[in-house]
JSON list of C-alpha atoms in Angstrom, two decimals:
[
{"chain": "A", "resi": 53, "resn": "UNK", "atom": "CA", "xyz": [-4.02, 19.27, 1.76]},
{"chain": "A", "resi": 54, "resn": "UNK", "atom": "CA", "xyz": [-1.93, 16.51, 2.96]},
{"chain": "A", "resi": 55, "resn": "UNK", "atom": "CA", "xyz": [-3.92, 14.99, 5.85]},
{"chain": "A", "resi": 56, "resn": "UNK", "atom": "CA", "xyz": [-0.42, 12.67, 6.59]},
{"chain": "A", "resi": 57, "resn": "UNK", "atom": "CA", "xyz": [2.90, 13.83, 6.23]},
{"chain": "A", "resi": 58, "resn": "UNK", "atom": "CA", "xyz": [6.42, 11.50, 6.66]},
{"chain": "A", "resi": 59, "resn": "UNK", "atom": "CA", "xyz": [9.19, 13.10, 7.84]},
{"chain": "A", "resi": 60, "resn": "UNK", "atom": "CA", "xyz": [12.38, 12.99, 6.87]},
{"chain": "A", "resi": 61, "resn": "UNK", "atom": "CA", "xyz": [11.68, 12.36, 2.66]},
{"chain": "A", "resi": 62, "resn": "UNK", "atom": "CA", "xyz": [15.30, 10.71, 2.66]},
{"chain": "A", "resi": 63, "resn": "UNK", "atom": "CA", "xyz": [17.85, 9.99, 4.64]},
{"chain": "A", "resi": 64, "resn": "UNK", "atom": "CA", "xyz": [20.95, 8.86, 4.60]},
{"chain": "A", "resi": 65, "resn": "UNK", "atom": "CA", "xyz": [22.96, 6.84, 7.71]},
{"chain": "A", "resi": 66, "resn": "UNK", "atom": "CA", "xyz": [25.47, 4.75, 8.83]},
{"chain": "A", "resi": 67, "resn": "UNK", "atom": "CA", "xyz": [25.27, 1.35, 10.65]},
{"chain": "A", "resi": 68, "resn": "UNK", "atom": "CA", "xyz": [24.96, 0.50, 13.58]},
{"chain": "A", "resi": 69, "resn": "UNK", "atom": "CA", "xyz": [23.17, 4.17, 14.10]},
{"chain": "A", "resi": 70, "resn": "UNK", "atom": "CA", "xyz": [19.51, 4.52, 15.77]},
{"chain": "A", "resi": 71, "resn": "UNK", "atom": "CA", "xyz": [17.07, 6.12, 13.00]},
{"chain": "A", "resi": 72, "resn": "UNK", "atom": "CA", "xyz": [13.55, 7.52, 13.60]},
{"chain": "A", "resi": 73, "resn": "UNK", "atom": "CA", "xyz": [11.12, 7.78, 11.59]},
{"chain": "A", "resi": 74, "resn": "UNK", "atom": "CA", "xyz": [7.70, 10.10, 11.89]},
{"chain": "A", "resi": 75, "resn": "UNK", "atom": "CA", "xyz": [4.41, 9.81, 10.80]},
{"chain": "A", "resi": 76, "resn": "UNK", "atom": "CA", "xyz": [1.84, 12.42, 11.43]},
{"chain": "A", "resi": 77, "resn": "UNK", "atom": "CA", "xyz": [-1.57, 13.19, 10.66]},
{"chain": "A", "resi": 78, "resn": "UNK", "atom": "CA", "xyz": [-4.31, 15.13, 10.90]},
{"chain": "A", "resi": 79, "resn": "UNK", "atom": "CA", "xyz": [-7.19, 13.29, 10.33]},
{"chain": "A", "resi": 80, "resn": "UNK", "atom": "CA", "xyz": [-8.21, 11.47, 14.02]},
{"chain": "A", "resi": 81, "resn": "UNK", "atom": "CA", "xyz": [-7.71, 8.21, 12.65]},
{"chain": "A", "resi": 82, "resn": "UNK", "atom": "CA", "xyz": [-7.82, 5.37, 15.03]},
{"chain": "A", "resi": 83, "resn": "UNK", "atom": "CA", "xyz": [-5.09, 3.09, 12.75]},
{"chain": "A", "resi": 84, "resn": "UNK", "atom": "CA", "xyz": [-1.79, 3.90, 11.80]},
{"chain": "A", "resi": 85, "resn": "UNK", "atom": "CA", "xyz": [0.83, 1.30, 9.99]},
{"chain": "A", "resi": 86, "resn": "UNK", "atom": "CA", "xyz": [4.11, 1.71, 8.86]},
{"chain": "A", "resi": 87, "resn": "UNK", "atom": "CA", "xyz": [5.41, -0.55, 5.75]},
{"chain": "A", "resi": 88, "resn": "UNK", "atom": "CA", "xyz": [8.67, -1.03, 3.69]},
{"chain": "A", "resi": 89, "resn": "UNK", "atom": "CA", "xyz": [8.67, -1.10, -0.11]},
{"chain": "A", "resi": 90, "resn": "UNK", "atom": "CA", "xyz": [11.41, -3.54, -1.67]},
{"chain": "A", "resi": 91, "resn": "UNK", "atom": "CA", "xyz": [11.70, -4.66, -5.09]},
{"chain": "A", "resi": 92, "resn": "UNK", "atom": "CA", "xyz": [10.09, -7.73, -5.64]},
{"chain": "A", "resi": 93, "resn": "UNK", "atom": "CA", "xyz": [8.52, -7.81, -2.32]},
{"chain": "A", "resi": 94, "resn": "UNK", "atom": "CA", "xyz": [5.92, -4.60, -2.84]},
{"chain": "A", "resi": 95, "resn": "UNK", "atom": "CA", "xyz": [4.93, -3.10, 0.66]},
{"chain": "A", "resi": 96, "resn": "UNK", "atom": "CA", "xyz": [5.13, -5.21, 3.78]},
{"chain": "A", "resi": 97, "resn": "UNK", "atom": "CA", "xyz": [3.94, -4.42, 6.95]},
{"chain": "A", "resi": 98, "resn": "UNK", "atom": "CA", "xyz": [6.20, -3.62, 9.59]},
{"chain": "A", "resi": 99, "resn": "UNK", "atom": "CA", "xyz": [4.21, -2.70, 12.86]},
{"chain": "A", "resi": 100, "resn": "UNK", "atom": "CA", "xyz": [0.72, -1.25, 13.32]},
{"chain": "A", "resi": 101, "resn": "UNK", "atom": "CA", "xyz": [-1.05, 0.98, 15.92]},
{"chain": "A", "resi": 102, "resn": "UNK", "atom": "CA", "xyz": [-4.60, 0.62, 16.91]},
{"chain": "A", "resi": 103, "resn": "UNK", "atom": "CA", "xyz": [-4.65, 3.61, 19.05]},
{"chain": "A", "resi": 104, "resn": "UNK", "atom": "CA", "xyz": [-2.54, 5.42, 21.72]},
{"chain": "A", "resi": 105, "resn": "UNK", "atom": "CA", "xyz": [0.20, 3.27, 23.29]},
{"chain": "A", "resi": 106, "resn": "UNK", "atom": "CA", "xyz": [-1.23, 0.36, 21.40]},
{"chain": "A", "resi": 107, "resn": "UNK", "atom": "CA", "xyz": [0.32, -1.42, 19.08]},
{"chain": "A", "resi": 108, "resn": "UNK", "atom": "CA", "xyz": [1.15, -4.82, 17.24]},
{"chain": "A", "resi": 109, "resn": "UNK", "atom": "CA", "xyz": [3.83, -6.59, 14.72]},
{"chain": "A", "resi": 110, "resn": "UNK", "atom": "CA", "xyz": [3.48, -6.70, 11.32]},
{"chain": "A", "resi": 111, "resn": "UNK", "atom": "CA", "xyz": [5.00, -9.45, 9.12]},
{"chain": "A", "resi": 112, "resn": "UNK", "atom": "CA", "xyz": [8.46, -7.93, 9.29]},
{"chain": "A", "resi": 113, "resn": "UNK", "atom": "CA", "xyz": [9.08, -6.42, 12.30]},
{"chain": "A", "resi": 114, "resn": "UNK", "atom": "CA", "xyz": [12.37, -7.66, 13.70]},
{"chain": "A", "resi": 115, "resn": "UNK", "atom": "CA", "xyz": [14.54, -4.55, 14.41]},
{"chain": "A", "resi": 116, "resn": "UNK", "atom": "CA", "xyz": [12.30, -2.20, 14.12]},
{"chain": "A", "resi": 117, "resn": "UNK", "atom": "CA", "xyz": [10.15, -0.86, 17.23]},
{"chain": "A", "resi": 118, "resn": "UNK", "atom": "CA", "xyz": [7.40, 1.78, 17.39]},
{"chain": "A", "resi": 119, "resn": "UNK", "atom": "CA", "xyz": [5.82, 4.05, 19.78]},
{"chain": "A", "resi": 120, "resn": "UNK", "atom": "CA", "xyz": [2.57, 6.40, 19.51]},
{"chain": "A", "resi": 121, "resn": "UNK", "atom": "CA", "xyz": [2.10, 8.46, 22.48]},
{"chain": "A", "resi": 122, "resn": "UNK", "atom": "CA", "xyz": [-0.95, 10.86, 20.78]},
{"chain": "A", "resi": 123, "resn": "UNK", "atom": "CA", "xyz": [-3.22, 9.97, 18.03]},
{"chain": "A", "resi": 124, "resn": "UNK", "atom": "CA", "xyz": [-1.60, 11.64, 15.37]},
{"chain": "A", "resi": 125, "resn": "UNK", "atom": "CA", "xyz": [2.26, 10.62, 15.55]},
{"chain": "A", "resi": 126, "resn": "UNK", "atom": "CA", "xyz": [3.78, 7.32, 15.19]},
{"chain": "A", "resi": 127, "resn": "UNK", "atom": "CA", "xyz": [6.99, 7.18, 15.11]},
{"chain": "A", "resi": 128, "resn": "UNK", "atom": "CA", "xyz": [9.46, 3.63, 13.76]},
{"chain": "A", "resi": 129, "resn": "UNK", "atom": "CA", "xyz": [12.40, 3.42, 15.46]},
{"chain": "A", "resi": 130, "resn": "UNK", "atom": "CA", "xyz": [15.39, 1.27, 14.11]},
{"chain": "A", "resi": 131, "resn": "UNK", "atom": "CA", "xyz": [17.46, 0.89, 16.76]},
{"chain": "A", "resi": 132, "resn": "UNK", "atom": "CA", "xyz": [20.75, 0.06, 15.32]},
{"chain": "A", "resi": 133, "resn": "UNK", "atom": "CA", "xyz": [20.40, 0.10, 11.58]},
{"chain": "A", "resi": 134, "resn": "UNK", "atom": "CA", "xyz": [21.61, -2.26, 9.24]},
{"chain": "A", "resi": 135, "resn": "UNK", "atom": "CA", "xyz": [22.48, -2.55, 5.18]},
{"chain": "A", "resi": 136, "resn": "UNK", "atom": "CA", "xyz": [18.98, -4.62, 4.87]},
{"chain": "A", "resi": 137, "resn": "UNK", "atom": "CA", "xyz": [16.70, -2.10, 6.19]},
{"chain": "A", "resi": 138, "resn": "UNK", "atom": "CA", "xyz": [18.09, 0.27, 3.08]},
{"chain": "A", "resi": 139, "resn": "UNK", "atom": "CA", "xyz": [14.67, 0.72, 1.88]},
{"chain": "A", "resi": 140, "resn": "UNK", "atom": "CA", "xyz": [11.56, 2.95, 1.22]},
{"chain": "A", "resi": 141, "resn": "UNK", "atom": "CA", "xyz": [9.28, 3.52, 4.20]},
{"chain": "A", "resi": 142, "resn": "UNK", "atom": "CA", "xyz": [5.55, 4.43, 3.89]},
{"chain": "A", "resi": 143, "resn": "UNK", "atom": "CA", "xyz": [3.37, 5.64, 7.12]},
{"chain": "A", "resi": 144, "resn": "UNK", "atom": "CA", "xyz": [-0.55, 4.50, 6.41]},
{"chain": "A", "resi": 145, "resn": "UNK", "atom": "CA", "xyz": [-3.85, 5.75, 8.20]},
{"chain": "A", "resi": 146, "resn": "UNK", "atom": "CA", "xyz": [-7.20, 4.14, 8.29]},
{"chain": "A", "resi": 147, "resn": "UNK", "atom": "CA", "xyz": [-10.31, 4.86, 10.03]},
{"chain": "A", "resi": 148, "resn": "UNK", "atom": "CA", "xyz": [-11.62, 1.48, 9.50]},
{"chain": "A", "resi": 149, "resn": "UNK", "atom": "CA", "xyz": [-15.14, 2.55, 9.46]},
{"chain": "A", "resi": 150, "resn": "UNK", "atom": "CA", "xyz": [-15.96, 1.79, 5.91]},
{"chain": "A", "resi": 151, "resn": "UNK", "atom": "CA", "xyz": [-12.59, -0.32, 4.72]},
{"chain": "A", "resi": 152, "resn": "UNK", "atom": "CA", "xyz": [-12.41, 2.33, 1.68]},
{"chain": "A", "resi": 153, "resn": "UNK", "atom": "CA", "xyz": [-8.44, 0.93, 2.40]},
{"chain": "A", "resi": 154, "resn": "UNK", "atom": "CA", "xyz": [-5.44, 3.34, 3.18]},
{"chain": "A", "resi": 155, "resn": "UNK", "atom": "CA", "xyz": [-3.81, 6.72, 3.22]},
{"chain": "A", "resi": 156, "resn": "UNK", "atom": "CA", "xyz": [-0.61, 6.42, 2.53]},
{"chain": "A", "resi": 157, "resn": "UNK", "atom": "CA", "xyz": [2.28, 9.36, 3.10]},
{"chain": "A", "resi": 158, "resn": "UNK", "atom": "CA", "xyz": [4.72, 10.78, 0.57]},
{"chain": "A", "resi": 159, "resn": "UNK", "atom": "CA", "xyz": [7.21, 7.86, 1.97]},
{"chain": "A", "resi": 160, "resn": "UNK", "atom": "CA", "xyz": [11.02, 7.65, 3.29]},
{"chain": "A", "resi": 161, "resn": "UNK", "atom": "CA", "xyz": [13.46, 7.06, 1.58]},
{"chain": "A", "resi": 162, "resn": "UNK", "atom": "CA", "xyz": [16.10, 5.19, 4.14]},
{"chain": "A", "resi": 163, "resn": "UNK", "atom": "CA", "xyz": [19.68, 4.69, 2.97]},
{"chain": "A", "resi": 164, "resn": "UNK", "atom": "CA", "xyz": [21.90, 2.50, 5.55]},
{"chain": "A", "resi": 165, "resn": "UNK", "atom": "CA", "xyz": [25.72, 3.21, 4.63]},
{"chain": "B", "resi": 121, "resn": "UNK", "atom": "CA", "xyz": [-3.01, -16.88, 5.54]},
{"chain": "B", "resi": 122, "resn": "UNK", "atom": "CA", "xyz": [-4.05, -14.57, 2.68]},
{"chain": "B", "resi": 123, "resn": "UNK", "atom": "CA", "xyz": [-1.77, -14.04, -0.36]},
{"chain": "B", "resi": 124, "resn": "UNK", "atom": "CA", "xyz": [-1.44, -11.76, -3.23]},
{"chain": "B", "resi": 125, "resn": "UNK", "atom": "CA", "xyz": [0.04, -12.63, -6.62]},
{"chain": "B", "resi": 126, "resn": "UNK", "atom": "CA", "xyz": [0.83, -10.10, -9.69]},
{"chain": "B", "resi": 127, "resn": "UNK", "atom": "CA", "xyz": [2.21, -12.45, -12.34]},
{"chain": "B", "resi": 128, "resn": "UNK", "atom": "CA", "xyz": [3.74, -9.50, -14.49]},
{"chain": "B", "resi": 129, "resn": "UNK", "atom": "CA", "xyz": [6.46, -7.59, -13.32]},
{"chain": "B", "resi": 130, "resn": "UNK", "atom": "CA", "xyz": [6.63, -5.24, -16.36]},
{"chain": "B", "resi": 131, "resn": "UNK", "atom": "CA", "xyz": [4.51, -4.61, -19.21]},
{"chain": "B", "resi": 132, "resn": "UNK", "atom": "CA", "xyz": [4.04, -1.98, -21.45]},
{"chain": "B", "resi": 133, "resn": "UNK", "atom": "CA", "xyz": [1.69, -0.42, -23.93]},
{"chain": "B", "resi": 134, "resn": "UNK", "atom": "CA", "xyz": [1.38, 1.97, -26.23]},
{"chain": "B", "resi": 135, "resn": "UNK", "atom": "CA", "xyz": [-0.85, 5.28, -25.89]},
{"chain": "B", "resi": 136, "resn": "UNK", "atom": "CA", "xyz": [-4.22, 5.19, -26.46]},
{"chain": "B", "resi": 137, "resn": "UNK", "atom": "CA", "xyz": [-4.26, 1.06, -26.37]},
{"chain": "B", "resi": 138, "resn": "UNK", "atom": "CA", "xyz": [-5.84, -1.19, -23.76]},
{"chain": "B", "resi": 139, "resn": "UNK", "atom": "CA", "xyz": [-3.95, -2.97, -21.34]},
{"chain": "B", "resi": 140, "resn": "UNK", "atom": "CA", "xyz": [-4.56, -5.49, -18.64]},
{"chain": "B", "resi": 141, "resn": "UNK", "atom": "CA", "xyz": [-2.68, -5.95, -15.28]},
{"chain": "B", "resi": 142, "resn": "UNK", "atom": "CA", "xyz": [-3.02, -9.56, -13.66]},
{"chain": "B", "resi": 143, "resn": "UNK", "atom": "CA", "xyz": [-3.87, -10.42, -10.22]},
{"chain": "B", "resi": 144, "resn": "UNK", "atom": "CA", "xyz": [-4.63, -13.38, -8.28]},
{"chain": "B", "resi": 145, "resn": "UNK", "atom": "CA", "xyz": [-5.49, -14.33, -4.36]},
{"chain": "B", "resi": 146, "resn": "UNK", "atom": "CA", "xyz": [-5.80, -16.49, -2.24]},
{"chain": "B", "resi": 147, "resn": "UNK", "atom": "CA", "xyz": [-8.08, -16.67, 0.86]},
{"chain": "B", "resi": 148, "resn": "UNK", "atom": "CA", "xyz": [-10.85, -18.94, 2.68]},
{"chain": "B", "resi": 149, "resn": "UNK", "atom": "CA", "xyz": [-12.92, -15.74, 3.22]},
{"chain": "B", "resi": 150, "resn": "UNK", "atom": "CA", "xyz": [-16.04, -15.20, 2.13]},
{"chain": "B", "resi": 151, "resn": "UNK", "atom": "CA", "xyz": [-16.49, -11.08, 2.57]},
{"chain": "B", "resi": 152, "resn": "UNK", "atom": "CA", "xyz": [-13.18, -8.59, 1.44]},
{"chain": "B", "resi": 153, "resn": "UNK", "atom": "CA", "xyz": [-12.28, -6.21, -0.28]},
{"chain": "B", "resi": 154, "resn": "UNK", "atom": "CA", "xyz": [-9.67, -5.58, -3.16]},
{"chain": "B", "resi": 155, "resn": "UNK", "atom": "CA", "xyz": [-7.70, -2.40, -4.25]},
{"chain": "B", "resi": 156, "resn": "UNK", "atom": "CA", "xyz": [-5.60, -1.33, -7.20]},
{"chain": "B", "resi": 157, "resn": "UNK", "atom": "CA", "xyz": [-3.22, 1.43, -6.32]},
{"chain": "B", "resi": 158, "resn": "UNK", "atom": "CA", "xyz": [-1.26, 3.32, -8.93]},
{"chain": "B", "resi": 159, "resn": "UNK", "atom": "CA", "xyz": [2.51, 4.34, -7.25]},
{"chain": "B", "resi": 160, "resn": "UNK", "atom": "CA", "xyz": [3.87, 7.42, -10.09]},
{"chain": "B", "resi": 161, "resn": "UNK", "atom": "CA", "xyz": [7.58, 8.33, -10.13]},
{"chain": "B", "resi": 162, "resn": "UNK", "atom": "CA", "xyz": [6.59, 10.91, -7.37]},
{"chain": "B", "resi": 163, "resn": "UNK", "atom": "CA", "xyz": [6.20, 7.57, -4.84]},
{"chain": "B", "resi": 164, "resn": "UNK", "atom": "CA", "xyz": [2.79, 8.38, -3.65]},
{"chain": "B", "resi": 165, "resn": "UNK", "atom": "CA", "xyz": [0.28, 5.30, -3.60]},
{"chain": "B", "resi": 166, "resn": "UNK", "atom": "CA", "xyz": [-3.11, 6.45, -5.05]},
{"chain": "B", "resi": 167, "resn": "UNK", "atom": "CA", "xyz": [-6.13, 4.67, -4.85]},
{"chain": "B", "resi": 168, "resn": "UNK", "atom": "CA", "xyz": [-7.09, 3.66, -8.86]},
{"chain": "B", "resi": 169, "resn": "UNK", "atom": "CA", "xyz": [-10.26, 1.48, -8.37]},
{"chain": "B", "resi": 170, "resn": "UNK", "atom": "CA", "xyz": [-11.90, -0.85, -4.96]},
{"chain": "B", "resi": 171, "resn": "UNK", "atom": "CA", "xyz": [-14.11, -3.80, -5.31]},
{"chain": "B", "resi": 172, "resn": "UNK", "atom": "CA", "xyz": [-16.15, -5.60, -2.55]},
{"chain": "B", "resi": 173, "resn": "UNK", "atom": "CA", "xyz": [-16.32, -9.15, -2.84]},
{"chain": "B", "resi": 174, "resn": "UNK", "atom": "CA", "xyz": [-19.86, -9.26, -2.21]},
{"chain": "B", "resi": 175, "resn": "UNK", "atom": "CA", "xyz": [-20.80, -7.15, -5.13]},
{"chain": "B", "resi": 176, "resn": "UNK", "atom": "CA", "xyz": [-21.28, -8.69, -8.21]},
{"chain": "B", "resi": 177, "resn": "UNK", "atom": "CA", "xyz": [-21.20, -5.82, -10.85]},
{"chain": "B", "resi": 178, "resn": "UNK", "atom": "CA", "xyz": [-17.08, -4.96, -11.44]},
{"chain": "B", "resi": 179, "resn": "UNK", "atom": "CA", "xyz": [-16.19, -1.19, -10.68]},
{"chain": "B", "resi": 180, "resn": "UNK", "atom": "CA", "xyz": [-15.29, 1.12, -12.47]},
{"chain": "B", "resi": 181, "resn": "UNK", "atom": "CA", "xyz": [-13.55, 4.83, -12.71]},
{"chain": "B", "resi": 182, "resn": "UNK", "atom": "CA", "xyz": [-13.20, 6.27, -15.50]},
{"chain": "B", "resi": 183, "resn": "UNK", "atom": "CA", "xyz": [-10.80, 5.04, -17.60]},
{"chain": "B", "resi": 184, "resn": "UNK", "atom": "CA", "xyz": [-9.88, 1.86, -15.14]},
{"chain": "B", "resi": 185, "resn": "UNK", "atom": "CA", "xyz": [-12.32, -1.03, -14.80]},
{"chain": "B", "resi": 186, "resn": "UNK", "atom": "CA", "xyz": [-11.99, -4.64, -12.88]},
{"chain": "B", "resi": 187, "resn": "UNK", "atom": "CA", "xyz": [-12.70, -7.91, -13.87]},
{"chain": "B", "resi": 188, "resn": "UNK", "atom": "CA", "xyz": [-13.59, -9.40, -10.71]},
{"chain": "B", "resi": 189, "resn": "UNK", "atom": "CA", "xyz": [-13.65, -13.52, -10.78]},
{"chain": "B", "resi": 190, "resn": "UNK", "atom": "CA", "xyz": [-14.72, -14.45, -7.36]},
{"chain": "B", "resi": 191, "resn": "UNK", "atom": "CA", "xyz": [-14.72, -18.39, -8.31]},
{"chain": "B", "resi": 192, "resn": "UNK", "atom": "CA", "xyz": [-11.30, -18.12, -9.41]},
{"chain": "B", "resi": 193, "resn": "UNK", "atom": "CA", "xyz": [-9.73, -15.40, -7.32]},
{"chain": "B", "resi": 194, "resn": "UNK", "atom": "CA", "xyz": [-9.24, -12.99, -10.12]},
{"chain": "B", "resi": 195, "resn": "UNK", "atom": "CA", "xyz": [-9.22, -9.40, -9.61]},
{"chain": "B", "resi": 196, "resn": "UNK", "atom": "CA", "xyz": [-7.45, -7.97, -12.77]},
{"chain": "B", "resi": 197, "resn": "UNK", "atom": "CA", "xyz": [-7.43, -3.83, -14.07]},
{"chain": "B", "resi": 198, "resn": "UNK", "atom": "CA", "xyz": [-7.74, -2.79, -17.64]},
{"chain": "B", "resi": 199, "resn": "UNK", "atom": "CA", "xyz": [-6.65, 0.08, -18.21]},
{"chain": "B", "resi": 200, "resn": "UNK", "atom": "CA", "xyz": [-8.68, 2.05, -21.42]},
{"chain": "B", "resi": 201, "resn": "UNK", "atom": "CA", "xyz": [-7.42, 4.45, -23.88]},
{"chain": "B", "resi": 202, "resn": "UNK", "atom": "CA", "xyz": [-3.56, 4.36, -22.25]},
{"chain": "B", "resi": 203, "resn": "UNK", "atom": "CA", "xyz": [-1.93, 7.71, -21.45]},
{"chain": "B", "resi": 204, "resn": "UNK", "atom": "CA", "xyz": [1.61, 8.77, -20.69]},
{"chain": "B", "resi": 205, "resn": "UNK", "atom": "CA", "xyz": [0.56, 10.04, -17.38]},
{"chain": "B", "resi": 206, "resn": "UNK", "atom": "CA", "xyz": [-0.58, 6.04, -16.31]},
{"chain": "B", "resi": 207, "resn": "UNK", "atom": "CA", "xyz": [3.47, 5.07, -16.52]},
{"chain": "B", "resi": 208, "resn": "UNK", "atom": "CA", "xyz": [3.70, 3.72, -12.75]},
{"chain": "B", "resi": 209, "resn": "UNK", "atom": "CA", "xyz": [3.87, 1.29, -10.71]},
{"chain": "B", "resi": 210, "resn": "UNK", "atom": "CA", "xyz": [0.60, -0.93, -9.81]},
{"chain": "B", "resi": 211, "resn": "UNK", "atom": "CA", "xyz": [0.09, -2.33, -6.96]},
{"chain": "B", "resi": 212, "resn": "UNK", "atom": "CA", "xyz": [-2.92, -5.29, -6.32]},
{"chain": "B", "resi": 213, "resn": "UNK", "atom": "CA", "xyz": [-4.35, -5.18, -2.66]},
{"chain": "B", "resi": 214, "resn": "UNK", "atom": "CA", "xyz": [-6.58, -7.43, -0.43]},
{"chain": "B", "resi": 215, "resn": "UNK", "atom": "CA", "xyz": [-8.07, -6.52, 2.99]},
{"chain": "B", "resi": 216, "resn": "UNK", "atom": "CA", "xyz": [-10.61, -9.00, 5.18]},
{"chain": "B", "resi": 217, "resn": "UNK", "atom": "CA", "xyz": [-13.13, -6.06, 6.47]},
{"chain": "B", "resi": 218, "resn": "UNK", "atom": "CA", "xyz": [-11.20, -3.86, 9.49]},
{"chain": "B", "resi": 219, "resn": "UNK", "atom": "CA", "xyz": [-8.04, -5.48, 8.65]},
{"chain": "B", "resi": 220, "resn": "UNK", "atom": "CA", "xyz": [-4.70, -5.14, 7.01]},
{"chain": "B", "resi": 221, "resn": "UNK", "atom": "CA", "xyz": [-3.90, -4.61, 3.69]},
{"chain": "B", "resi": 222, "resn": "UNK", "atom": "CA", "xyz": [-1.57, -7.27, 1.78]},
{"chain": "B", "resi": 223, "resn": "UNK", "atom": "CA", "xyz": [0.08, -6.44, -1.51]},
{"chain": "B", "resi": 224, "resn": "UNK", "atom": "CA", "xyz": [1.19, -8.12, -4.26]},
{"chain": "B", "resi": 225, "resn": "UNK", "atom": "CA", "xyz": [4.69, -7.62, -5.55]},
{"chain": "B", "resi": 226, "resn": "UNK", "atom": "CA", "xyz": [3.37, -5.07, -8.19]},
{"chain": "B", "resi": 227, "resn": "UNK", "atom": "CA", "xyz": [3.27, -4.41, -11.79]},
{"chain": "B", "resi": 228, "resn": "UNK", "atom": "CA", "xyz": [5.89, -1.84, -13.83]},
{"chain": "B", "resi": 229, "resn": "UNK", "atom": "CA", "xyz": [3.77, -0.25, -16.53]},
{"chain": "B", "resi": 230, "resn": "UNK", "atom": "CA", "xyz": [5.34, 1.90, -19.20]},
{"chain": "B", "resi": 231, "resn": "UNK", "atom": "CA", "xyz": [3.29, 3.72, -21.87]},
{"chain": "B", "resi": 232, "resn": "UNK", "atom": "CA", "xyz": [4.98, 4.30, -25.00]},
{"chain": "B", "resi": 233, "resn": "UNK", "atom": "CA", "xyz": [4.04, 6.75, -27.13]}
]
C-alpha cells in the first residue's frame, strides 16, 4: 500500500562513479525531499522539490544534484561519488496542506567503495 | 535558524516500565509543529505522536503521550507500559507551518525484557 517507493534498497559502488537514486510516488503530492541519515547527525536534508522542474538546496547539498521531470519521480544524482556520501538515503513526500509532516520511503542504503 | 536537540543517545527500559525520551528546540516562532517518529530495525520512519504549538492540551496515542513545554522549548515522549516491539530508533522533529522538517540526532531505545 506503499504510496512511495525508493529504488534501489542498497547499493553498493565505487568512487568516482555517478549513482542515481529514485523516488516515486503515487500520491500527487506537490513536495518531494530527499535526506541522508548519519549517525550522530539524524536525517539532513539534501535537496527539495516544490513541483515539476522546481527545486531548491537543502542543508547538505554539495555533490549531490536532483531533477523531477513529472510529479511523481525525483530522482538524486551523485555525480561522482565519494567515501563520505556512504550513507542511508530517505525520499519524503508532503502535501503541505495540513503540515500532518512527512512520508518517508523504505530508504537507500548507499555504500561508496 | 531552528534547531533540534535529543540529549540521550541511548536509553533503555525494561518491559512494561515507563520511559521518557528528551527533546529540546530552539526557534523565534510563534506557530509550529513537532513530531516524534519511531525508525524500527526495518528503517522505515513512522509517525508516533504530532503536537501543534498552538494547542495547549499534550497529544496523545495510545500508549505514547507528550509533554509539551512551550516556555521552555520542551517537547519530550513517554512512552507507557514498554514493549519489545518499541526497540527503535526515535527521532524528535520540528516544522514552521508549510516548511521543512529538522531532526534531532535521535534517541536509541532498547527494551529489555
Amino acid at each position: 500500500d506503499a504510496g512511495i517507493t525508493q529504488s534501489p534498497r542498497h547499493k553498493v559502488t565505487e568512487t568516482g562513479t555517478p549513482v542515481t537514486l529514485r523516488c516515486h510516488q503515487t500520491e500527487n503530492h506537490r513536495y518531494m525531499y530527499w535526506y541522508r541519515q548519519d549517525p550522530g547527525h539524524g536525517l539532513r536534508l539534501i535537496h527539495y522539490s516544490y513541483g515539476v522542474k522546481d527545486t531548491d538546496k537543502g542543508e547538505v547539498s554539495d555533490g549531490y544534484s536532483v531533477s523531477r521531470s513529472k510529479t511523481e519521480d525525483f530522482l538524486l544524482t551523485l555525480e561522482s561519488a565519494t567515501s563520505s556520501q556512504t550513507s542511508v538515503y530517505f525520499c519524503a513526500i508532503s502535501s503541505r496542506s495540513e503540515d500532518y509532516g512527512y512520508t518517508f520511503g523504505s530508504g537507500t542504503r548507499l555504500t561508496v567503495v | 535558524a531552528q534547531t533540534v536537540t535529543q540529549s540521550q543517545p541511548e536509553m533503555s527500559v525494561q518491559e512494561a516500565e515507563t520511559v521518557t525520551l528528551s527533546c529540546t528546540y530552539d526557534t523565534s516562532e510563534s506557530n509550529y509543529y513537532l513530531f516524534w517518529y519511531k525508525q524500527p530495525p526495518s528503517r522505515q520512519m513512522i509517525l508516533v505522536i504530532r503536537q501543534e504549538a498552538y494547542k495547549q492540551q499534550n497529544a496523545t496515542e495510545n500508549r505514547f503521550s507528550v509533554n509539551f513545554q512551550k516556555a521552555a522549548k520542551s517537547f519530550s515522549l513517554k512512552i507507557s507500559d514498554s514493549q519489545l516491539g518499541d526497540t527503535a530508533m526515535y527521532f524528535c522533529a520540528f516544522m514552521k507551518p508549510a516548511d521543512k522538517l529538522i531532526f534531532g540526532t535521535g534517541t536509541r531505545l532498547q527494551v529489555f525484557p
